[in-house]
Coordinates of C-alpha atoms in Angstrom, one line a residue:
X238 CA 104.5 154.2 -18.2
X239 CA 106.7 155.0 -15.2
X240 CA 103.8 155.8 -13.1
X241 CA 102.3 152.4 -13.8
X242 CA 105.6 150.5 -12.9
X243 CA 105.9 152.6 -9.8
X244 CA 102.4 151.9 -8.7
X245 CA 103.2 148.2 -9.0
X246 CA 106.3 148.9 -6.9
X247 CA 104.3 150.5 -4.1
X248 CA 101.7 147.6 -4.0
X249 CA 104.6 144.9 -3.4
X250 CA 106.4 147.1 -0.9
X251 CA 103.4 148.3 1.1
X252 CA 104.6 151.6 1.8
X253 CA 104.9 154.9 0.1
X254 CA 107.8 156.3 -2.0
X255 CA 108.2 159.8 -3.0
X256 CA 107.0 159.8 -6.7
X257 CA 110.0 160.7 -8.9
X258 CA 109.1 163.1 -11.8
X259 CA 109.4 162.0 -15.3
X260 CA 112.0 164.8 -16.0
X261 CA 114.2 162.9 -13.5
X262 CA 114.5 159.9 -15.9
X263 CA 115.1 162.4 -18.8
X264 CA 117.9 164.3 -17.1
X265 CA 119.8 161.1 -16.2
X266 CA 120.7 160.5 -19.8
X267 CA 121.8 163.9 -20.4
X268 CA 124.0 164.6 -17.5
X269 CA 121.4 166.1 -15.2
X270 CA 121.6 163.1 -12.5
X271 CA 125.2 161.8 -12.0
X272 CA 125.2 158.1 -11.9
X273 CA 128.4 155.9 -11.5
X274 CA 129.2 153.0 -13.8
X275 CA 130.0 149.7 -12.8
X276 CA 133.7 149.8 -12.5
X277 CA 133.2 152.5 -9.7
X278 CA 130.4 150.8 -7.7
X279 CA 131.0 149.2 -4.4
X280 CA 129.2 146.2 -5.8
X281 CA 128.5 145.2 -9.4
X282 CA 124.8 144.7 -8.6
X283 CA 124.2 147.9 -6.8
X284 CA 121.0 149.8 -7.3
X285 CA 121.5 153.5 -8.6
X286 CA 124.4 152.7 -10.9
X287 CA 124.8 153.0 -14.7
X288 CA 123.8 156.0 -16.5
X289 CA 121.2 154.2 -18.9
X290 CA 119.0 154.1 -15.9
X291 CA 117.0 156.7 -14.0
X292 CA 115.9 157.2 -10.3
X293 CA 112.5 155.9 -11.4
X294 CA 114.3 152.9 -12.6
X295 CA 115.8 152.5 -9.3
X296 CA 112.5 152.3 -7.5
X297 CA 111.1 149.8 -9.9
X298 CA 114.3 147.7 -9.4
X299 CA 114.0 147.8 -5.7
X300 CA 110.6 146.2 -6.0
X301 CA 111.6 143.7 -8.6
X302 CA 114.6 142.8 -6.3
X303 CA 112.3 142.3 -3.4
X304 CA 110.0 140.3 -5.7
X305 CA 112.5 137.6 -6.6
X306 CA 113.9 137.4 -3.1
X307 CA 110.5 136.9 -1.4
X308 CA 108.4 135.1 -4.2
X309 CA 111.1 133.1 -6.2
X310 CA 114.3 132.3 -4.1
X311 CA 112.5 130.5 -1.3
X312 CA 110.8 128.0 -3.5
X313 CA 113.3 127.6 -6.1
X314 CA 114.9 124.4 -4.9
X315 CA 111.3 122.9 -4.6
X316 CA 110.8 123.8 -8.2
X317 CA 114.0 122.4 -9.3
X318 CA 112.9 119.0 -8.1
X319 CA 109.7 119.4 -9.9
X320 CA 111.2 120.8 -13.1
X321 CA 108.7 123.8 -13.2
X322 CA 107.8 126.9 -11.4
X323 CA 104.3 127.2 -10.0
X324 CA 101.4 128.9 -12.2
X325 CA 100.6 130.9 -9.0
X326 CA 104.0 132.7 -9.5
X327 CA 103.1 133.8 -12.9
X328 CA 100.0 135.3 -11.8
X329 CA 101.8 137.0 -8.9
X330 CA 104.3 138.4 -11.5
X331 CA 101.3 139.7 -13.6
X332 CA 99.7 141.4 -10.7
X333 CA 103.1 143.2 -10.1
X334 CA 103.4 144.3 -13.5
X335 CA 106.6 142.2 -14.4
X336 CA 105.0 140.5 -17.6
X337 CA 104.6 142.3 -20.8
X338 CA 106.4 145.3 -19.7
X339 CA 107.6 146.4 -23.0
X340 CA 104.4 145.7 -24.9
X341 CA 102.1 148.8 -25.8
X342 CA 99.5 149.5 -23.2
X343 CA 96.9 149.7 -25.8
X344 CA 97.6 146.3 -26.8
X345 CA 97.1 145.3 -23.1
X346 CA 100.6 145.4 -22.0
X347 CA 102.3 147.5 -19.3
X348 CA 103.7 150.0 -21.6
X349 CA 107.0 150.5 -20.2
X350 CA 110.3 151.2 -21.7
X351 CA 113.1 148.5 -22.7
X352 CA 115.3 149.4 -19.6
X353 CA 112.4 148.6 -17.3
X354 CA 112.1 145.0 -19.1
X355 CA 116.0 144.8 -18.8
X356 CA 115.7 145.5 -15.1
X357 CA 113.6 142.3 -14.8
X358 CA 116.1 140.2 -16.9
X359 CA 119.0 141.6 -14.5
X360 CA 117.4 140.9 -11.1
X361 CA 116.3 137.4 -12.1
X362 CA 120.1 136.8 -12.9
X363 CA 120.9 138.3 -9.6
X364 CA 118.7 136.0 -7.7
X365 CA 120.3 132.9 -9.4
X366 CA 116.9 131.7 -10.2
X367 CA 116.7 130.5 -13.7
X368 CA 113.3 128.8 -13.5
X369 CA 110.8 131.5 -14.3
X370 CA 110.5 132.1 -18.1
X371 CA 109.5 135.4 -17.9
X372 CA 111.8 136.9 -20.5
X373 CA 110.8 134.4 -23.1
X374 CA 107.1 134.9 -22.5
X375 CA 107.3 138.7 -22.5
X376 CA 110.0 139.7 -24.7
X377 CA 110.1 137.0 -27.2
X378 CA 106.6 135.5 -27.6
X379 CA 104.6 138.5 -26.8
X380 CA 106.3 140.7 -29.4
X381 CA 105.2 138.3 -32.2
X382 CA 101.7 138.6 -31.2
X383 CA 101.9 142.5 -30.7
X384 CA 104.0 143.1 -33.9
X385 CA 102.3 140.7 -36.5
X386 CA 99.0 139.5 -34.9
X387 CA 95.6 140.5 -35.8
X388 CA 93.4 142.7 -33.6
X389 CA 91.5 139.7 -32.7
X390 CA 94.5 137.6 -31.6
X391 CA 96.0 140.7 -29.9
X392 CA 92.9 141.1 -27.9
X393 CA 92.6 137.7 -27.2
X394 CA 96.0 136.9 -25.9
X395 CA 98.0 139.8 -24.8
X396 CA 95.9 141.1 -21.8
X397 CA 95.8 137.5 -20.4
X398 CA 99.5 137.0 -21.0
X399 CA 100.3 140.3 -19.2
X400 CA 98.3 139.0 -16.2
X401 CA 100.2 135.9 -16.2
X402 CA 97.2 133.8 -16.7
X403 CA 98.1 132.7 -20.3
X404 CA 101.8 131.4 -20.6
X405 CA 103.5 131.7 -24.1
X406 CA 106.4 129.6 -25.7
X407 CA 108.1 129.6 -29.0
X408 CA 108.4 126.3 -31.0
X409 CA 111.2 126.3 -33.7
X410 CA 113.8 123.8 -32.8
X411 CA 113.2 120.2 -33.9
X412 CA 115.2 116.8 -33.3
X413 CA 116.9 117.2 -36.7
X414 CA 116.9 121.2 -36.7
X415 CA 118.5 123.2 -34.3
X416 CA 120.6 126.4 -35.3
X417 CA 119.6 125.6 -38.8
X418 CA 116.0 126.9 -38.9
X419 CA 115.6 126.2 -42.7
X420 CA 115.9 122.3 -41.7
X421 CA 112.6 122.2 -40.0
X422 CA 110.1 119.4 -41.1
X423 CA 106.9 120.3 -39.2
X424 CA 104.3 121.2 -41.8
X425 CA 100.8 122.6 -42.3
X426 CA 98.4 121.8 -45.0
X427 CA 95.5 123.5 -46.1
X428 CA 92.1 121.7 -45.7
X429 CA 89.5 124.1 -46.8
X430 CA 89.9 127.2 -44.8
X431 CA 91.6 125.3 -42.1
X432 CA 95.1 124.0 -41.5
X433 CA 96.2 120.4 -40.5
X434 CA 99.4 120.6 -38.6
X435 CA 101.8 117.8 -38.2
X436 CA 105.4 117.3 -36.8
X437 CA 107.3 117.7 -33.5
X438 CA 109.5 120.2 -31.6
X439 CA 112.0 119.6 -28.8
X440 CA 113.7 121.8 -26.3
X441 CA 110.9 124.1 -25.9
X442 CA 111.1 126.3 -22.9
X443 CA 107.8 127.0 -21.1
X444 CA 106.8 124.3 -23.2
X445 CA 105.0 122.1 -20.4
X446 CA 103.1 125.1 -18.7
X447 CA 102.3 126.6 -22.0
X448 CA 98.9 127.9 -22.8
X449 CA 99.7 129.2 -26.4
X450 CA 102.8 128.1 -28.6
X451 CA 103.9 130.0 -31.6
X452 CA 105.0 127.1 -34.0
X453 CA 107.3 127.3 -37.0
X454 CA 106.0 125.2 -39.9
X455 CA 106.3 124.6 -43.4
X456 CA 103.3 125.7 -45.5
X457 CA 104.8 125.8 -48.9
X458 CA 107.1 122.9 -49.6
X459 CA 107.5 124.0 -53.2
X460 CA 109.0 127.3 -52.4
X461 CA 112.6 128.0 -53.7
X462 CA 113.8 127.6 -50.2
X463 CA 112.3 126.9 -46.6
X464 CA 112.8 130.6 -45.7
X465 CA 110.0 131.2 -48.5
X466 CA 107.5 128.7 -47.4
X467 CA 107.5 129.1 -43.7
X468 CA 104.6 130.4 -41.7
X469 CA 103.8 130.8 -37.8
X470 CA 100.7 129.5 -36.1
X471 CA 99.3 130.2 -32.7
X472 CA 98.5 126.5 -31.0
X473 CA 96.7 126.6 -27.9
X474 CA 96.7 124.1 -25.0
X475 CA 93.9 121.5 -25.4
X476 CA 93.6 121.5 -29.1
X477 CA 93.0 118.0 -30.3
X478 CA 96.1 116.3 -31.7
X479 CA 98.3 118.8 -29.6
X480 CA 100.4 116.7 -27.2
X481 CA 103.1 117.6 -24.6
X482 CA 105.7 115.0 -24.3
X483 CA 107.9 114.6 -21.4
X484 CA 109.7 117.4 -19.4
X485 CA 113.2 117.1 -20.2
X486 CA 115.9 116.3 -17.6
X487 CA 118.6 119.1 -18.1
X488 CA 122.1 119.5 -16.9
X489 CA 121.0 122.9 -15.7
X490 CA 118.0 125.4 -15.6
X491 CA 116.3 122.7 -13.6
X492 CA 113.4 124.6 -12.5
X493 CA 112.7 125.9 -16.1
X494 CA 110.2 123.7 -17.7
X495 CA 111.4 122.4 -21.1
X496 CA 109.4 119.9 -23.2
X497 CA 108.9 117.9 -26.3
X498 CA 105.9 119.1 -28.2
X499 CA 104.1 116.7 -30.8
X500 CA 101.4 117.7 -33.3
X501 CA 99.1 114.9 -34.8
X502 CA 96.7 116.3 -37.2
X503 CA 95.8 119.4 -35.3
X504 CA 93.1 121.1 -37.1
X505 CA 93.8 124.9 -36.9
X506 CA 91.2 127.5 -37.9
X507 CA 92.4 130.2 -40.5
X508 CA 92.6 132.5 -37.5
X509 CA 95.4 130.8 -36.0
X510 CA 97.9 132.0 -38.8
X511 CA 100.2 134.5 -37.1
X512 CA 100.8 137.4 -39.6
X513 CA 101.0 136.5 -43.3
X514 CA 101.3 133.2 -44.8
X515 CA 104.9 132.1 -45.8
X516 CA 106.5 134.9 -43.9
X517 CA 107.4 133.3 -40.7
X518 CA 110.9 132.9 -41.5
X519 CA 111.4 136.8 -42.0
X520 CA 109.3 137.5 -38.8
X521 CA 111.6 135.2 -36.8
X522 CA 114.9 136.9 -38.3
X523 CA 113.3 140.2 -37.3
X524 CA 112.9 139.4 -33.4
X525 CA 116.2 137.5 -33.1
X526 CA 118.2 140.5 -32.3
X527 CA 116.0 141.1 -29.2
X528 CA 116.3 137.4 -28.3
X529 CA 120.1 137.5 -28.3
X530 CA 120.4 140.9 -26.6
X531 CA 118.3 139.2 -23.8
X532 CA 120.6 136.1 -23.8
X533 CA 123.7 138.6 -23.6
X534 CA 121.9 140.5 -20.7
X535 CA 121.3 137.3 -18.9
X536 CA 125.0 136.4 -19.3
X537 CA 126.5 139.6 -18.1
X538 CA 124.0 140.0 -15.1
X539 CA 124.8 136.3 -14.1
X540 CA 128.6 137.1 -14.3
X541 CA 128.2 140.1 -12.0
X542 CA 126.1 137.8 -9.5
X543 CA 128.9 135.2 -9.7
X544 CA 131.7 137.9 -9.1
X545 CA 130.0 139.2 -5.9
X546 CA 129.3 135.8 -4.6
X547 CA 133.0 134.7 -5.1
X548 CA 134.5 138.0 -3.9
X549 CA 132.4 137.5 -0.5
X550 CA 133.7 133.9 -0.3
X551 CA 137.2 134.6 -0.6
X552 CA 137.2 137.5 1.9
X553 CA 135.5 135.0 4.4
X554 CA 137.5 131.7 3.6
X555 CA 140.7 131.3 5.2
X556 CA 143.8 129.2 4.1
X557 CA 147.3 129.1 5.5
X558 CA 145.9 131.3 8.4
X559 CA 144.9 134.3 6.3
X560 CA 141.7 134.9 4.0
X561 CA 142.0 133.5 0.5
X562 CA 141.4 137.3 -0.6
X563 CA 144.9 138.3 0.8
X564 CA 146.7 135.9 -1.6
X565 CA 148.2 137.4 -4.8
X566 CA 147.0 134.8 -7.0
X567 CA 143.5 135.4 -5.9
X568 CA 143.7 139.1 -6.0
X569 CA 145.0 138.9 -9.7
X570 CA 142.2 136.6 -10.8
X571 CA 139.5 138.9 -9.2
X572 CA 141.1 141.7 -11.1
X573 CA 140.9 139.9 -14.2
X574 CA 137.4 138.8 -13.6
X575 CA 136.2 142.4 -12.8
X576 CA 137.9 143.8 -15.9
X577 CA 136.3 141.1 -18.3
X578 CA 132.9 141.7 -16.7
X579 CA 132.9 145.5 -16.8
X580 CA 134.2 145.8 -20.2
X581 CA 131.4 143.5 -21.5
X582 CA 128.8 145.3 -19.3
X583 CA 129.9 148.5 -21.1
X584 CA 129.2 146.8 -24.6
X585 CA 125.9 145.1 -23.5
X586 CA 124.6 148.4 -22.1
X587 CA 125.5 150.3 -25.3
X588 CA 123.5 147.5 -27.2
X589 CA 120.6 148.4 -24.9
X590 CA 120.8 151.8 -25.9
X591 CA 121.0 150.9 -29.5
X592 CA 118.1 148.6 -29.3
X593 CA 116.0 151.1 -27.4
X594 CA 116.7 153.5 -30.4
X595 CA 115.9 150.7 -32.8
X596 CA 119.4 150.6 -34.2
X597 CA 120.7 147.3 -33.0
X598 CA 121.6 145.3 -36.0
X599 CA 121.9 141.5 -36.3
X600 CA 125.6 141.4 -36.4
X601 CA 126.2 143.5 -33.3
X602 CA 123.5 141.6 -31.5
X603 CA 125.3 138.3 -32.5
X604 CA 128.5 139.8 -31.1
X605 CA 126.7 140.6 -27.7
X606 CA 125.5 137.1 -27.2
X607 CA 128.6 135.5 -28.3
X608 CA 130.8 137.5 -26.4
X609 CA 128.8 137.6 -23.2
X610 CA 127.9 133.9 -22.9
X611 CA 131.5 133.3 -23.4
X612 CA 132.5 135.5 -20.5
X613 CA 129.9 134.1 -18.5
X614 CA 131.2 130.7 -18.8
X615 CA 134.8 131.8 -18.1
X616 CA 133.6 133.6 -15.1
X617 CA 131.8 130.5 -13.9
X618 CA 134.7 128.2 -14.4
X619 CA 137.1 130.6 -12.4
X620 CA 134.6 131.4 -9.6
X621 CA 134.1 127.7 -8.9
X622 CA 137.8 127.2 -8.8
X623 CA 138.1 130.2 -6.3
X624 CA 135.5 128.2 -4.3
X625 CA 137.7 125.2 -4.1
X626 CA 135.8 121.8 -3.4
X627 CA 132.9 123.8 -1.8
X628 CA 132.2 125.1 -5.4
X629 CA 131.3 121.7 -6.4
X630 CA 128.6 121.4 -3.8
X631 CA 125.0 121.9 -5.1
X632 CA 123.9 123.8 -2.0
X633 CA 126.5 126.4 -3.2
X634 CA 125.0 129.2 -5.5
X635 CA 128.1 128.9 -7.4
X636 CA 127.6 125.5 -8.4
X637 CA 124.0 126.1 -9.8
X638 CA 125.3 129.1 -11.6
X639 CA 128.1 127.0 -13.2
X640 CA 125.8 124.4 -14.8
X641 CA 123.1 126.9 -15.8
X642 CA 125.8 129.1 -17.7
X643 CA 126.5 126.2 -20.1
X644 CA 123.4 126.5 -22.2
X645 CA 124.1 130.3 -23.0
X646 CA 126.5 129.7 -26.0
X647 CA 124.1 127.0 -27.4
X648 CA 120.7 128.4 -27.5
X649 CA 119.4 131.6 -29.5
X650 CA 121.5 130.2 -32.2
X651 CA 125.0 128.6 -31.0
X652 CA 127.9 130.7 -30.8
X653 CA 129.5 129.3 -34.0
X654 CA 126.5 130.5 -35.8
X655 CA 127.1 134.1 -34.2
X656 CA 130.6 133.9 -35.5
X657 CA 129.2 133.3 -39.1
X658 CA 126.8 136.1 -38.8
X659 CA 129.4 138.6 -37.8
X660 CA 131.8 137.2 -40.3
X661 CA 129.3 137.8 -43.1
X662 CA 128.8 141.5 -42.4
X663 CA 132.6 142.0 -42.0
X664 CA 133.2 140.5 -45.5
X665 CA 130.1 141.8 -47.2
X666 CA 130.5 144.3 -49.9
X667 CA 127.2 146.1 -49.2

């Protein structure tokens, strides 16, 4: 795994690094390699910090950071205007080994560990470029196929998705059903061995560029509850009756393509069913912890970016004859922000460790998503305030980070729903 990721790093850098032995990665988690935590680092975004990572991860992080700085940052403004990133970027990411990192190699993925996948999430946040939907594609859509798909489905989709030649999306939300997944109306009815799919979905990330969409549908309307009669289908671009509506114009995440999808008598073969019939709701529930952990990771990483951006600004910006950073009110606000960020980072890193060990439960994932996204929005608000009027200007990175933060408490299940999940665990007698 590590060797394959490092080879990708070497291809991007075009120079030779000394190969780090696998033992180095193991030692770092047992005290053999000393690493400082975020509070002690010169910058919260420094490479070589946090004990969950190893020196091999550092090499990979350097290459990922370079990828985002060279292949994403220079073009992101153009993609914001277009409402989508280029397909060429996806193939570049595939060649660099940035897609399907945590998918088993024998399935056609990279075969990397969770921490390597997390590095891609973090570095995207540090670049302040929210356009590429890599995490949704690699860490939400692909695991459904890898975990529940047939051998034929895995062979057909996973290698192409790892290469960036097939872009994936997940279609759950409908105009009348958001956090309440049991309120969906999209349905599929049997017609011989085929299925006929009808309905619509909205707010679908990667929807416009998607080549394959996992669609949550009702397949047994007579079930005791929608949860017992829901299935997942793999719907491919170009199928008759599958229509992509307009790209939605959003407050933030402007370069991330988000679309409406319509299904009008789409005929699906039996092989399009993902997993077992009427088990879709349970598959979704099993995958939600990872989805919410990803949101938490993006949230705290974006907070770290905003803090460093603001620290630099207040040290340079002068008012009343001295840098803003020399004013006590500004210093105290920076102290508050760093404390909130570092405490949240420690919790999210703990959740990453739990998830790597397959011990992250739904309630803890909900806590991470709720808390980190709330912190992100508080940090965004305060950092814009510290920038003054310039923080309201779109050309300043903090303005983009501010509007992009607002969706985090909404998608992946609203934070109000997260509190419900946490509370149920608290009062449960089980």
